[in-house]
C-alpha positions as MATLAB code, in Angstrom:
seq = 'MVQGDDSPVVVWTNRGCGACVQAKRLLDSKRVAYKERRLKSTPEVQRAFARATGGARTVPQIIVNGKSVGGFDDLLNLDRSGELDVLLGRAQPSEKSGILNRFKNAFRR';
ca = [
       0.297    9.948    9.338;
      -0.972    9.390    5.785;
       1.763    9.002    3.049;
       1.850    8.745   -0.622;
       1.452    5.818   -3.026;
       4.890    4.279   -2.105;
       4.022    3.598    1.467;
       4.532   -0.121    2.535;
       1.191    0.048    4.618;
      -2.223    0.377    3.109;
      -5.266    0.771    5.234;
      -8.749    0.124    3.355;
     -11.430    2.240    4.989;
     -15.092    3.293    4.657;
     -16.933    6.273    5.826;
     -18.502    5.897    9.354;
     -16.345    3.158   10.235;
     -15.194    3.290   13.986;
     -12.659    0.447   13.720;
     -11.112    2.227   10.695;
     -10.663    5.355   12.848;
      -9.063    3.099   15.554;
      -6.644    1.338   13.107;
      -5.464    4.675   11.788;
      -5.082    6.012   15.249;
      -2.998    3.007   16.202;
      -0.902    3.382   13.162;
      -0.534    7.188   13.932;
       0.603    6.428   17.565;
       3.310    4.310   16.267;
       4.201    6.969   13.679;
       3.708    4.480   10.818;
       3.285    6.234    7.386;
       0.223    4.643    5.592;
      -1.731    5.088    2.492;
      -5.561    5.253    3.147;
      -7.724    3.648    0.389;
     -11.480    4.293    0.582;
     -13.742    1.498   -0.301;
     -16.171    2.728   -2.914;
     -19.040    1.035   -4.726;
     -17.343    1.162   -8.157;
     -16.519   -1.932   -9.861;
     -12.834   -0.997  -10.095;
     -12.331   -0.219   -6.523;
     -14.144   -3.188   -5.541;
     -11.935   -5.446   -7.693;
      -8.677   -3.763   -6.228;
     -10.049   -4.290   -2.711;
     -10.759   -7.888   -3.476;
      -7.240   -8.492   -4.880;
      -5.462   -6.683   -2.225;
      -7.290   -8.458    0.829;
      -7.848  -11.900   -0.690;
     -11.597  -11.287   -0.825;
     -12.289   -9.729    2.587;
     -15.731   -8.361    3.090;
     -15.070   -6.053    6.015;
     -13.135   -2.759    6.763;
     -10.702   -1.900    7.816;
      -8.311   -4.125    5.908;
      -4.537   -3.473    6.532;
      -1.974   -4.508    4.184;
       1.774   -4.518    5.303;
       4.420   -4.844    2.643;
       1.977   -6.391    0.258;
       0.664   -8.943    3.020;
      -2.834   -8.738    4.091;
      -2.832   -8.769    7.967;
      -6.514   -8.376    8.498;
      -8.696   -5.960   10.317;
      -8.360   -3.836   13.462;
      -8.381   -6.639   15.928;
      -5.689   -8.347   13.884;
      -3.671   -5.114   13.862;
      -4.014   -4.804   17.598;
      -2.951   -8.355   18.260;
      -0.062   -7.977   16.128;
       0.978   -4.983   17.998;
       0.393   -6.411   21.308;
       2.673   -9.509   20.385;
       5.343   -7.311   18.926;
       4.976   -8.968   15.481;
       3.746   -5.725   13.905;
       7.095   -4.045   14.671;
       8.785   -7.111   12.940;
       6.378   -6.725    9.780;
       7.372   -3.073    9.727;
      10.903   -4.012   10.002;
      11.489   -2.039   13.248;
      12.433   -5.200   15.300;
      13.981   -8.667   14.886;
      11.737  -11.774   15.584;
      12.083  -12.881   19.007;
      12.921  -16.464   20.048;
       9.955  -18.223   21.505;
      10.505  -19.254   25.147;
       8.389  -22.511   24.635;
       9.455  -25.759   25.950;
      10.946  -27.020   22.747;
      13.330  -24.136   22.429;
      14.213  -24.531   26.089;
      15.016  -28.042   25.449;
      17.111  -27.227   22.517;
      19.005  -24.498   24.531;
      19.710  -27.002   27.354;
      21.712  -29.216   25.066;
      23.640  -26.342   23.392;
      25.542  -25.600   26.529;
];
């Protein structure tokens, strides 16, 4: 679901990149609008890629609301944990059920 320049999600890709295809497929399955930027060998595009990704050297690189979240594996892990929906503004952060929170909740009662 490729979108225009105003999309909060940017996916940096390159031709022949299987992980790039998988990242776009995941975003499409979640009906997330994104802008695809092709990595080219021109100095302007290389500089834009380096600025956007903090100097990453691999594609895909996914940017959500101006924050670099990494590559496909990182995107997949965010989706599995539910954090991707939080970054996209589709869900609220959940309380962790760790021992510290259980301890705090025990004393609130």
